[in-house]
mmCIF file of C-alpha atoms in Angstrom:
data_model
loop_
_atom_site.group_PDB
_atom_site.id
_atom_site.type_symbol
_atom_site.label_atom_id
_atom_site.label_comp_id
_atom_site.label_asym_id
_atom_site.label_seq_id
_atom_site.Cartn_x
_atom_site.Cartn_y
_atom_site.Cartn_z
ATOM 1 C CA UNK X 1 -0.012 0.039 -0.013
ATOM 2 C CA UNK X 2 1.009 3.549 -0.665
ATOM 3 C CA UNK X 3 1.962 5.053 2.637
ATOM 4 C CA UNK X 4 0.983 8.475 1.486
ATOM 5 C CA UNK X 5 -2.526 7.608 0.482
ATOM 6 C CA UNK X 6 -3.668 4.955 2.913
ATOM 7 C CA UNK X 7 -3.999 4.732 6.671
ATOM 8 C CA UNK X 8 -5.962 2.499 9.056
ATOM 9 C CA UNK X 9 -8.444 4.406 11.139
ATOM 10 C CA UNK X 10 -11.108 3.781 13.765
ATOM 11 C CA UNK X 11 -14.628 4.733 12.699
ATOM 12 C CA UNK X 12 -17.918 4.856 14.539
ATOM 13 C CA UNK X 13 -21.081 4.179 12.564
ATOM 14 C CA UNK X 14 -24.775 4.348 13.613
ATOM 15 C CA UNK X 15 -26.994 1.307 13.595
ATOM 16 C CA UNK X 16 -30.770 1.745 13.901
ATOM 17 C CA UNK X 17 -32.433 -1.157 15.771
ATOM 18 C CA UNK X 18 -35.928 -2.454 14.988
ATOM 19 C CA UNK X 19 -37.419 -0.494 17.802
ATOM 20 C CA UNK X 20 -35.959 2.769 16.345
ATOM 21 C CA UNK X 21 -33.163 3.070 18.959
ATOM 22 C CA UNK X 22 -29.720 3.895 17.670
ATOM 23 C CA UNK X 23 -26.419 2.317 18.820
ATOM 24 C CA UNK X 24 -22.922 3.024 17.757
ATOM 25 C CA UNK X 25 -20.864 0.471 15.812
ATOM 26 C CA UNK X 26 -17.107 0.679 16.013
ATOM 27 C CA UNK X 27 -15.162 -0.327 12.887
ATOM 28 C CA UNK X 28 -11.550 -0.693 11.885
ATOM 29 C CA UNK X 29 -11.261 0.865 8.525
ATOM 30 C CA UNK X 30 -8.654 1.621 5.838
ATOM 31 C CA UNK X 31 -8.937 5.287 4.846
ATOM 32 C CA UNK X 32 -8.181 6.404 1.305
ATOM 33 C CA UNK X 33 -6.876 9.947 1.934
ATOM 34 C CA UNK X 34 -7.168 11.456 -1.623
ATOM 35 C CA UNK X 35 -10.748 10.026 -2.009
ATOM 36 C CA UNK X 36 -11.797 11.002 1.415
ATOM 37 C CA UNK X 37 -13.529 7.683 2.142
ATOM 38 C CA UNK X 38 -13.122 4.847 4.701
ATOM 39 C CA UNK X 39 -13.682 1.159 3.957
ATOM 40 C CA UNK X 40 -14.249 -1.420 6.829
ATOM 41 C CA UNK X 41 -11.645 -4.173 6.938
ATOM 42 C CA UNK X 42 -11.809 -7.718 8.115
ATOM 43 C CA UNK X 43 -10.065 -6.718 11.276
ATOM 44 C CA UNK X 44 -13.377 -5.215 12.412
ATOM 45 C CA UNK X 45 -14.535 -8.801 13.095
ATOM 46 C CA UNK X 46 -12.059 -8.799 16.025
ATOM 47 C CA UNK X 47 -14.319 -6.287 17.812
ATOM 48 C CA UNK X 48 -17.195 -8.677 17.769
ATOM 49 C CA UNK X 49 -15.719 -10.321 20.894
ATOM 50 C CA UNK X 50 -16.371 -7.142 22.782
ATOM 51 C CA UNK X 51 -19.748 -6.206 21.379
ATOM 52 C CA UNK X 52 -21.342 -6.571 24.780
ATOM 53 C CA UNK X 53 -19.074 -3.935 26.249
ATOM 54 C CA UNK X 54 -19.663 -0.187 26.203
ATOM 55 C CA UNK X 55 -18.949 1.553 22.929
ATOM 56 C CA UNK X 56 -16.159 3.643 24.667
ATOM 57 C CA UNK X 57 -14.360 0.425 25.599
ATOM 58 C CA UNK X 58 -14.698 -1.063 22.113
ATOM 59 C CA UNK X 59 -13.538 2.219 20.692
ATOM 60 C CA UNK X 60 -10.421 2.192 22.908
ATOM 61 C CA UNK X 61 -9.624 -1.366 21.787
ATOM 62 C CA UNK X 62 -10.126 -0.378 18.137
ATOM 63 C CA UNK X 63 -7.823 2.601 18.538
ATOM 64 C CA UNK X 64 -5.103 0.291 19.917
ATOM 65 C CA UNK X 65 -5.395 -2.116 16.979
ATOM 66 C CA UNK X 66 -5.460 0.719 14.490
ATOM 67 C CA UNK X 67 -2.241 2.049 15.967
ATOM 68 C CA UNK X 68 -0.654 -1.310 15.666
ATOM 69 C CA UNK X 69 -1.780 -1.848 12.063
ATOM 70 C CA UNK X 70 -0.430 1.545 11.063
ATOM 71 C CA UNK X 71 2.817 0.613 12.855
ATOM 72 C CA UNK X 72 3.046 -2.700 10.942
ATOM 73 C CA UNK X 73 2.172 -1.364 7.426
ATOM 74 C CA UNK X 74 3.473 2.157 7.421
ATOM 75 C CA UNK X 75 5.799 3.059 10.312
ATOM 76 C CA UNK X 76 8.289 0.143 10.836
ATOM 77 C CA UNK X 77 11.617 0.405 9.221
ATOM 78 C CA UNK X 78 10.673 -2.545 7.087
ATOM 79 C CA UNK X 79 6.850 -2.440 6.892
ATOM 80 C CA UNK X 80 4.979 -5.612 6.168
ATOM 81 C CA UNK X 81 2.865 -6.000 3.074
ATOM 82 C CA UNK X 82 0.410 -8.631 4.377
ATOM 83 C CA UNK X 83 -0.848 -9.609 7.826
ATOM 84 C CA UNK X 84 0.485 -13.088 6.978
ATOM 85 C CA UNK X 85 3.894 -11.632 7.660
ATOM 86 C CA UNK X 86 3.008 -10.800 11.285
ATOM 87 C CA UNK X 87 5.617 -11.947 13.836
ATOM 88 C CA UNK X 88 5.824 -12.151 17.561
ATOM 89 C CA UNK X 89 8.647 -9.601 17.487
ATOM 90 C CA UNK X 90 6.437 -7.054 15.771
ATOM 91 C CA UNK X 91 4.245 -6.994 18.873
ATOM 92 C CA UNK X 92 7.174 -6.681 21.306
ATOM 93 C CA UNK X 93 8.685 -3.828 19.315
ATOM 94 C CA UNK X 94 5.288 -1.963 19.144
ATOM 95 C CA UNK X 95 4.597 -2.293 22.848
ATOM 96 C CA UNK X 96 8.131 -1.188 23.674
ATOM 97 C CA UNK X 97 7.639 2.061 21.587
ATOM 98 C CA UNK X 98 4.105 2.700 22.802
ATOM 99 C CA UNK X 99 4.008 6.025 24.651
ATOM 100 C CA UNK X 100 1.948 5.230 27.722
ATOM 101 C CA UNK X 101 2.410 4.227 31.342
ATOM 102 C CA UNK X 102 3.272 0.712 32.478
ATOM 103 C CA UNK X 103 -0.263 -0.029 33.674
ATOM 104 C CA UNK X 104 -1.637 0.867 30.308
ATOM 105 C CA UNK X 105 0.871 -1.316 28.510
ATOM 106 C CA UNK X 106 -0.169 -4.371 30.510
ATOM 107 C CA UNK X 107 -3.780 -3.856 29.438
ATOM 108 C CA UNK X 108 -2.773 -3.182 25.805
ATOM 109 C CA UNK X 109 -0.535 -6.330 25.741
ATOM 110 C CA UNK X 110 -3.510 -8.423 26.696
ATOM 111 C CA UNK X 111 -5.682 -7.072 23.871
ATOM 112 C CA UNK X 112 -2.809 -7.454 21.468
ATOM 113 C CA UNK X 113 -2.393 -11.034 22.441
ATOM 114 C CA UNK X 114 -6.073 -11.717 21.705
ATOM 115 C CA UNK X 115 -5.614 -9.871 18.331
ATOM 116 C CA UNK X 116 -2.807 -12.366 17.525
ATOM 117 C CA UNK X 117 -5.101 -15.228 18.309
ATOM 118 C CA UNK X 118 -7.782 -13.677 16.196
ATOM 119 C CA UNK X 119 -5.381 -13.431 13.129
ATOM 120 C CA UNK X 120 -4.255 -17.050 13.692
ATOM 121 C CA UNK X 121 -7.796 -18.416 14.182
ATOM 122 C CA UNK X 122 -9.003 -16.639 11.001
ATOM 123 C CA UNK X 123 -6.164 -18.073 8.952
ATOM 124 C CA UNK X 124 -4.573 -14.620 8.414
ATOM 125 C CA UNK X 125 -1.250 -15.357 10.066
ATOM 126 C CA UNK X 126 0.644 -18.438 11.191
ATOM 127 C CA UNK X 127 1.629 -17.316 14.663
ATOM 128 C CA UNK X 128 3.073 -19.987 16.936
ATOM 129 C CA UNK X 129 3.355 -20.273 20.755
ATOM 130 C CA UNK X 130 -0.162 -18.969 21.317
ATOM 131 C CA UNK X 131 -1.575 -20.616 24.394
ATOM 132 C CA UNK X 132 -4.996 -20.928 26.195
ATOM 133 C CA UNK X 133 -4.929 -22.235 29.702
ATOM 134 C CA UNK X 134 -7.906 -23.750 31.720
ATOM 135 C CA UNK X 135 -9.765 -21.082 33.745
ATOM 136 C CA UNK X 136 -12.433 -23.502 35.061
ATOM 137 C CA UNK X 137 -14.116 -26.566 33.838
ATOM 138 C CA UNK X 138 -15.967 -24.657 31.187
ATOM 139 C CA UNK X 139 -13.798 -21.635 30.265
ATOM 140 C CA UNK X 140 -10.161 -21.011 29.257
ATOM 141 C CA UNK X 141 -8.219 -17.810 29.250
ATOM 142 C CA UNK X 142 -5.723 -16.427 26.779
ATOM 143 C CA UNK X 143 -2.201 -16.171 28.200
ATOM 144 C CA UNK X 144 -0.456 -12.829 27.649
ATOM 145 C CA UNK X 145 2.356 -13.791 25.247
ATOM 146 C CA UNK X 146 4.041 -10.355 25.714
ATOM 147 C CA UNK X 147 4.186 -10.269 29.474
ATOM 148 C CA UNK X 148 7.518 -9.022 30.652
ATOM 149 C CA UNK X 149 9.019 -8.905 27.226
ATOM 150 C CA UNK X 150 8.738 -5.240 26.304
ATOM 151 C CA UNK X 151 10.083 -1.964 27.603
ATOM 152 C CA UNK X 152 7.962 -0.211 30.183
ATOM 153 C CA UNK X 153 9.628 3.144 30.631
ATOM 154 C CA UNK X 154 7.201 6.053 29.955
ATOM 155 C CA UNK X 155 7.653 8.186 26.943
ATOM 156 C CA UNK X 156 7.636 11.984 27.125
ATOM 157 C CA UNK X 157 5.529 12.377 24.013
ATOM 158 C CA UNK X 158 2.020 11.077 23.968
ATOM 159 C CA UNK X 159 -0.812 11.286 21.394
ATOM 160 C CA UNK X 160 -3.722 13.563 21.976
ATOM 161 C CA UNK X 161 -7.443 12.720 22.252
ATOM 162 C CA UNK X 162 -10.195 15.053 21.175
ATOM 163 C CA UNK X 163 -13.423 13.802 22.843
ATOM 164 C CA UNK X 164 -14.637 12.814 26.284
ATOM 165 C CA UNK X 165 -17.026 9.904 26.273
ATOM 166 C CA UNK X 166 -20.537 11.308 26.597
ATOM 167 C CA UNK X 167 -21.345 8.723 29.263
ATOM 168 C CA UNK X 168 -18.935 10.468 31.517
ATOM 169 C CA UNK X 169 -19.769 14.108 30.673
ATOM 170 C CA UNK X 170 -22.127 14.638 33.603
ATOM 171 C CA UNK X 171 -19.377 13.570 36.041
ATOM 172 C CA UNK X 172 -16.891 15.865 34.268
ATOM 173 C CA UNK X 173 -19.248 18.897 34.544
ATOM 174 C CA UNK X 174 -19.889 18.096 38.194
ATOM 175 C CA UNK X 175 -16.186 17.926 38.751
ATOM 176 C CA UNK X 176 -15.683 21.293 37.110
ATOM 177 C CA UNK X 177 -18.431 22.823 39.311
ATOM 178 C CA UNK X 178 -16.828 21.515 42.445
ATOM 179 C CA UNK X 179 -13.134 22.054 41.686
ATOM 180 C CA UNK X 180 -13.126 25.212 39.430
ATOM 181 C CA UNK X 181 -16.529 26.970 39.755
ATOM 182 C CA UNK X 182 -15.069 30.149 38.221
ATOM 183 C CA UNK X 183 -14.665 28.343 34.863
ATOM 184 C CA UNK X 184 -17.749 26.071 35.178
ATOM 185 C CA UNK X 185 -19.678 28.349 32.708
ATOM 186 C CA UNK X 186 -16.702 28.235 30.476
ATOM 187 C CA UNK X 187 -16.955 24.489 30.289
ATOM 188 C CA UNK X 188 -20.553 24.847 28.980
ATOM 189 C CA UNK X 189 -19.220 27.394 26.398
ATOM 190 C CA UNK X 190 -16.743 24.799 25.157
ATOM 191 C CA UNK X 191 -18.681 21.620 25.225
ATOM 192 C CA UNK X 192 -22.106 23.005 24.311
ATOM 193 C CA UNK X 193 -20.838 25.883 21.998
ATOM 194 C CA UNK X 194 -17.669 24.692 20.648
ATOM 195 C CA UNK X 195 -15.576 27.581 21.834
ATOM 196 C CA UNK X 196 -11.744 27.532 22.068
ATOM 197 C CA UNK X 197 -10.190 28.487 25.421
ATOM 198 C CA UNK X 198 -9.000 31.872 23.967
ATOM 199 C CA UNK X 199 -12.540 32.594 22.877
ATOM 200 C CA UNK X 200 -13.970 31.730 26.198
ATOM 201 C CA UNK X 201 -11.883 34.133 28.138
ATOM 202 C CA UNK X 202 -12.569 36.925 25.576
ATOM 203 C CA UNK X 203 -16.333 36.922 26.250
ATOM 204 C CA UNK X 204 -17.782 40.085 27.829
ATOM 205 C CA UNK X 205 -21.190 40.517 29.332
ATOM 206 C CA UNK X 206 -22.056 42.987 26.646
ATOM 207 C CA UNK X 207 -21.521 40.258 23.978
ATOM 208 C CA UNK X 208 -24.016 37.804 25.518
ATOM 209 C CA UNK X 209 -27.587 37.655 24.381
ATOM 210 C CA UNK X 210 -29.989 35.478 26.428
ATOM 211 C CA UNK X 211 -32.612 33.656 24.401
ATOM 212 C CA UNK X 212 -35.528 31.865 25.911
ATOM 213 C CA UNK X 213 -37.075 29.044 23.785
ATOM 214 C CA UNK X 214 -39.568 26.415 24.895
ATOM 215 C CA UNK X 215 -38.800 27.022 28.528
ATOM 216 C CA UNK X 216 -35.065 26.766 28.028
ATOM 217 C CA UNK X 217 -32.311 29.360 27.901
ATOM 218 C CA UNK X 218 -29.831 29.566 25.118
ATOM 219 C CA UNK X 219 -26.847 31.978 24.921
ATOM 220 C CA UNK X 220 -25.900 33.808 21.770
ATOM 221 C CA UNK X 221 -22.302 34.951 21.967
ATOM 222 C CA UNK X 222 -20.704 37.634 19.814
ATOM 223 C CA UNK X 223 -17.116 36.518 19.488
ATOM 224 C CA UNK X 224 -14.288 38.766 18.262
ATOM 225 C CA UNK X 225 -10.663 39.648 18.830
ATOM 226 C CA UNK X 226 -10.264 41.411 22.110
ATOM 227 C CA UNK X 227 -7.434 42.669 24.283
ATOM 228 C CA UNK X 228 -8.893 42.564 27.804
ATOM 229 C CA UNK X 229 -5.504 42.734 29.547
ATOM 230 C CA UNK X 230 -3.543 45.674 28.057
ATOM 231 C CA UNK X 231 -1.654 45.819 31.374
ATOM 232 C CA UNK X 232 0.241 42.627 30.723
ATOM 233 C CA UNK X 233 3.702 42.960 29.200
ATOM 234 C CA UNK X 234 3.114 39.641 27.403
ATOM 235 C CA UNK X 235 0.564 41.561 25.248
ATOM 236 C CA UNK X 236 -2.190 39.079 25.988
ATOM 237 C CA UNK X 237 -4.925 38.988 23.369
ATOM 238 C CA UNK X 238 -7.953 36.729 23.570
ATOM 239 C CA UNK X 239 -8.379 35.921 19.926
ATOM 240 C CA UNK X 240 -11.399 34.466 18.304
ATOM 241 C CA UNK X 241 -10.417 32.146 15.456
ATOM 242 C CA UNK X 242 -13.094 33.843 13.404
ATOM 243 C CA UNK X 243 -15.265 36.814 14.398
ATOM 244 C CA UNK X 244 -18.833 35.359 14.586
ATOM 245 C CA UNK X 245 -21.952 34.706 16.592
ATOM 246 C CA UNK X 246 -21.971 31.322 18.433
ATOM 247 C CA UNK X 247 -24.902 29.576 20.066
ATOM 248 C CA UNK X 248 -24.338 27.871 23.399
ATOM 249 C CA UNK X 249 -26.991 25.021 23.566
ATOM 250 C CA UNK X 250 -28.961 24.281 26.807
ATOM 251 C CA UNK X 251 -27.671 20.800 27.689
ATOM 252 C CA UNK X 252 -28.433 18.563 30.689
ATOM 253 C CA UNK X 253 -31.879 20.139 31.325
ATOM 254 C CA UNK X 254 -31.523 23.581 32.770
ATOM 255 C CA UNK X 255 -28.004 23.218 33.907
ATOM 256 C CA UNK X 256 -26.800 26.009 31.530
ATOM 257 C CA UNK X 257 -29.237 28.529 32.896
ATOM 258 C CA UNK X 258 -28.297 27.554 36.428
ATOM 259 C CA UNK X 259 -24.591 27.879 35.748
ATOM 260 C CA UNK X 260 -25.034 31.276 34.044
ATOM 261 C CA UNK X 261 -27.123 32.712 36.911
ATOM 262 C CA UNK X 262 -24.721 31.355 39.504
ATOM 263 C CA UNK X 263 -21.731 32.820 37.649
ATOM 264 C CA UNK X 264 -23.303 36.331 37.451
ATOM 265 C CA UNK X 265 -24.204 36.288 41.206
ATOM 266 C CA UNK X 266 -20.737 35.144 42.236
ATOM 267 C CA UNK X 267 -18.302 36.516 39.765
ATOM 268 C CA UNK X 268 -19.622 39.669 38.075
ATOM 269 C CA UNK X 269 -17.763 42.742 39.133
ATOM 270 C CA UNK X 270 -18.477 46.385 38.633
ATOM 271 C CA UNK X 271 -16.357 48.070 36.045
ATOM 272 C CA UNK X 272 -15.137 44.735 34.725
ATOM 273 C CA UNK X 273 -16.674 43.725 31.383
ATOM 274 C CA UNK X 274 -15.039 40.264 31.274
ATOM 275 C CA UNK X 275 -17.166 37.283 32.167
ATOM 276 C CA UNK X 276 -14.255 35.302 33.513
ATOM 277 C CA UNK X 277 -12.007 36.775 36.035
ATOM 278 C CA UNK X 278 -9.001 35.576 38.015
ATOM 279 C CA UNK X 279 -8.648 35.491 41.819
ATOM 280 C CA UNK X 280 -7.396 39.119 41.736
ATOM 281 C CA UNK X 281 -10.500 40.368 39.964
ATOM 282 C CA UNK X 282 -8.869 40.874 36.590
ATOM 283 C CA UNK X 283 -9.977 39.447 33.174
ATOM 284 C CA UNK X 284 -8.745 35.825 33.177
ATOM 285 C CA UNK X 285 -5.994 34.909 30.779
ATOM 286 C CA UNK X 286 -6.015 31.843 28.616
ATOM 287 C CA UNK X 287 -3.105 30.421 30.676
ATOM 288 C CA UNK X 288 -4.967 30.914 33.935
ATOM 289 C CA UNK X 289 -8.040 29.138 32.363
ATOM 290 C CA UNK X 290 -5.840 26.365 31.231
ATOM 291 C CA UNK X 291 -4.407 25.930 34.815
ATOM 292 C CA UNK X 292 -7.936 25.782 36.247
ATOM 293 C CA UNK X 293 -8.974 23.253 33.647
ATOM 294 C CA UNK X 294 -5.981 21.130 34.382
ATOM 295 C CA UNK X 295 -7.172 20.912 37.974
ATOM 296 C CA UNK X 296 -10.492 19.702 36.781
ATOM 297 C CA UNK X 297 -8.841 17.216 34.555
ATOM 298 C CA UNK X 298 -6.705 15.699 37.325
ATOM 299 C CA UNK X 299 -9.718 15.501 39.746
ATOM 300 C CA UNK X 300 -11.885 13.954 37.024
ATOM 301 C CA UNK X 301 -9.545 11.126 36.427
ATOM 302 C CA UNK X 302 -9.133 10.673 40.200
ATOM 303 C CA UNK X 303 -12.862 10.289 40.541
ATOM 304 C CA UNK X 304 -13.014 7.797 37.670
ATOM 305 C CA UNK X 305 -10.494 5.610 39.356
ATOM 306 C CA UNK X 306 -12.542 5.729 42.533
ATOM 307 C CA UNK X 307 -15.694 4.380 40.727
ATOM 308 C CA UNK X 308 -16.575 0.800 41.487
ATOM 309 C CA UNK X 309 -17.392 0.329 37.840
ATOM 310 C CA UNK X 310 -14.423 -1.348 36.103
ATOM 311 C CA UNK X 311 -15.340 0.395 32.797
ATOM 312 C CA UNK X 312 -14.950 3.736 34.428
ATOM 313 C CA UNK X 313 -11.507 2.756 35.872
ATOM 314 C CA UNK X 314 -10.475 1.616 32.431
ATOM 315 C CA UNK X 315 -11.562 4.904 31.002
ATOM 316 C CA UNK X 316 -9.481 6.731 33.646
ATOM 317 C CA UNK X 317 -6.438 4.745 32.568
ATOM 318 C CA UNK X 318 -7.147 5.631 28.926
ATOM 319 C CA UNK X 319 -7.423 9.374 29.721
ATOM 320 C CA UNK X 320 -4.345 9.246 31.835
ATOM 321 C CA UNK X 321 -2.415 7.684 28.957
ATOM 322 C CA UNK X 322 -3.110 10.353 26.476
ATOM 323 C CA UNK X 323 -2.676 14.122 26.135
ATOM 324 C CA UNK X 324 -5.749 16.235 26.303
ATOM 325 C CA UNK X 325 -6.586 19.743 27.625
ATOM 326 C CA UNK X 326 -9.116 22.553 27.083
ATOM 327 C CA UNK X 327 -9.518 21.945 23.341
ATOM 328 C CA UNK X 328 -11.297 18.582 24.201
ATOM 329 C CA UNK X 329 -14.367 20.643 24.747
ATOM 330 C CA UNK X 330 -14.559 21.916 21.279
ATOM 331 C CA UNK X 331 -13.618 18.399 20.048
ATOM 332 C CA UNK X 332 -16.427 16.773 21.990
ATOM 333 C CA UNK X 333 -18.898 19.383 20.726
ATOM 334 C CA UNK X 334 -17.700 18.843 17.163
ATOM 335 C CA UNK X 335 -17.947 15.051 17.360
ATOM 336 C CA UNK X 336 -21.482 15.055 18.828
ATOM 337 C CA UNK X 337 -22.583 17.670 16.291
ATOM 338 C CA UNK X 338 -21.155 15.593 13.491
ATOM 339 C CA UNK X 339 -23.448 12.749 14.411
ATOM 340 C CA UNK X 340 -26.401 15.084 14.328
ATOM 341 C CA UNK X 341 -25.965 17.053 11.042
ATOM 342 C CA UNK X 342 -26.817 15.949 7.556
ATOM 343 C CA UNK X 343 -23.716 17.348 5.816
ATOM 344 C CA UNK X 344 -20.408 19.008 6.250
ATOM 345 C CA UNK X 345 -21.910 22.509 5.595
ATOM 346 C CA UNK X 346 -24.148 22.215 8.622
ATOM 347 C CA UNK X 347 -21.241 21.122 10.701
ATOM 348 C CA UNK X 348 -19.189 24.081 9.615
ATOM 349 C CA UNK X 349 -22.034 26.451 10.614
ATOM 350 C CA UNK X 350 -22.427 24.853 14.065
ATOM 351 C CA UNK X 351 -18.696 24.903 14.680
ATOM 352 C CA UNK X 352 -18.336 28.524 13.465
ATOM 353 C CA UNK X 353 -15.739 27.502 10.863
ATOM 354 C CA UNK X 354 -14.445 29.922 8.177
ATOM 355 C CA UNK X 355 -16.251 28.127 5.377
ATOM 356 C CA UNK X 356 -19.449 29.918 6.387
ATOM 357 C CA UNK X 357 -20.083 31.249 2.825
ATOM 358 C CA UNK X 358 -20.544 27.731 1.542
ATOM 359 C CA UNK X 359 -22.844 26.981 4.491
ATOM 360 C CA UNK X 360 -25.258 29.884 4.143
ATOM 361 C CA UNK X 361 -27.908 27.714 2.371
ATOM 362 C CA UNK X 362 -28.220 25.533 5.473
ATOM 363 C CA UNK X 363 -28.569 28.303 8.068
ATOM 364 C CA UNK X 364 -32.329 27.858 8.114
ATOM 365 C CA UNK X 365 -31.889 24.281 9.369
ATOM 366 C CA UNK X 366 -29.811 25.282 12.361
ATOM 367 C CA UNK X 367 -32.690 24.995 14.836
ATOM 368 C CA UNK X 368 -33.159 21.338 14.019
ATOM 369 C CA UNK X 369 -29.536 20.562 14.300
ATOM 370 C CA UNK X 370 -29.261 22.349 17.640
ATOM 371 C CA UNK X 371 -32.129 20.271 18.933
ATOM 372 C CA UNK X 372 -30.518 17.119 17.870
ATOM 373 C CA UNK X 373 -27.227 18.060 19.572
ATOM 374 C CA UNK X 374 -29.121 18.967 22.767
ATOM 375 C CA UNK X 375 -30.965 15.617 22.673
ATOM 376 C CA UNK X 376 -27.727 13.741 22.217
ATOM 377 C CA UNK X 377 -26.284 15.408 25.358
ATOM 378 C CA UNK X 378 -29.395 14.919 27.376
ATOM 379 C CA UNK X 379 -29.598 11.295 26.488
ATOM 380 C CA UNK X 380 -26.526 10.632 28.537
ATOM 381 C CA UNK X 381 -27.575 12.782 31.522
ATOM 382 C CA UNK X 382 -28.774 10.753 34.286
ATOM 383 C CA UNK X 383 -29.344 13.489 36.777
ATOM 384 C CA UNK X 384 -26.306 12.913 39.011
ATOM 385 C CA UNK X 385 -25.293 15.963 41.036
ATOM 386 C CA UNK X 386 -27.291 19.025 42.135
#
């Protein structure tokens, strides 16, 4: 395969059940870059073993296998041309180079072992020394063939992720409210409006318009380049990627309205136009916002680890193994919106992208898209927290 034109990717597709409900299907695809299309591969069948697990878990497993396949076919010094050439040493080298903590590698090695079994059982590769040992009278377990055979020292560079699993978003919002209430409203701006951190801290009260629709409150934000801290020698400027109006959607019931009213009551200061202020009463800088968000991030992972649910603990391990920060809010908003729109033009409008001119014909459909996005968020809200 041409390295420049092909790449393995994890894709999530929708499946409509007979009762009309929708579930997500995770697929391991080969992406043809110049054609902009993805084609499911036979490796997707490997995920069937985990079809009873949460979509987030299956997605994590798929991401691991995708990284391994890209390593095999495109990144090794001597890439393979067929999975039939797969060797035991390939797995050792991949795990040794994988940028994650020791605990994460142990889990990944177990999944990779099962993938080797899958390739052998399907006749794709002739791997030897794959063993299954008795677990009980009726079950066997797959022995980890890589245990203790790869390097475990953590790497300084890690890949980034761009979305928080919607199932855990209520917990993330509650964590932000508890740990960093001064940016709690900003989290809504990012996850329910797609704002970048620099855009969040540039918002002034005069640029907010409150809209009441069907008993719920939306916020319309006028975004633009602002210098709210001319006193700083670093010449801080809160830049909007593109000057525009952006709607913040009311998600999780009336939580947005509650957060907005609480923020005004606690943090609005006379003679200060900025919505977000620091502990000294000055307009908050993007760096300060990032530090506050980082506290939320650490506490969120800590709370996930404390959950009795093994799925939550595994997700905590996943989040700890990757790089992510404030931009994950816009990423989550974009991914949820992408599942609700009918075309890329609608997505560009919802995200506030620069290709607005090509999206103008779809502006009249914005209300229906906003409603779909709101419903997607609310579907995962179980009412935890006050």
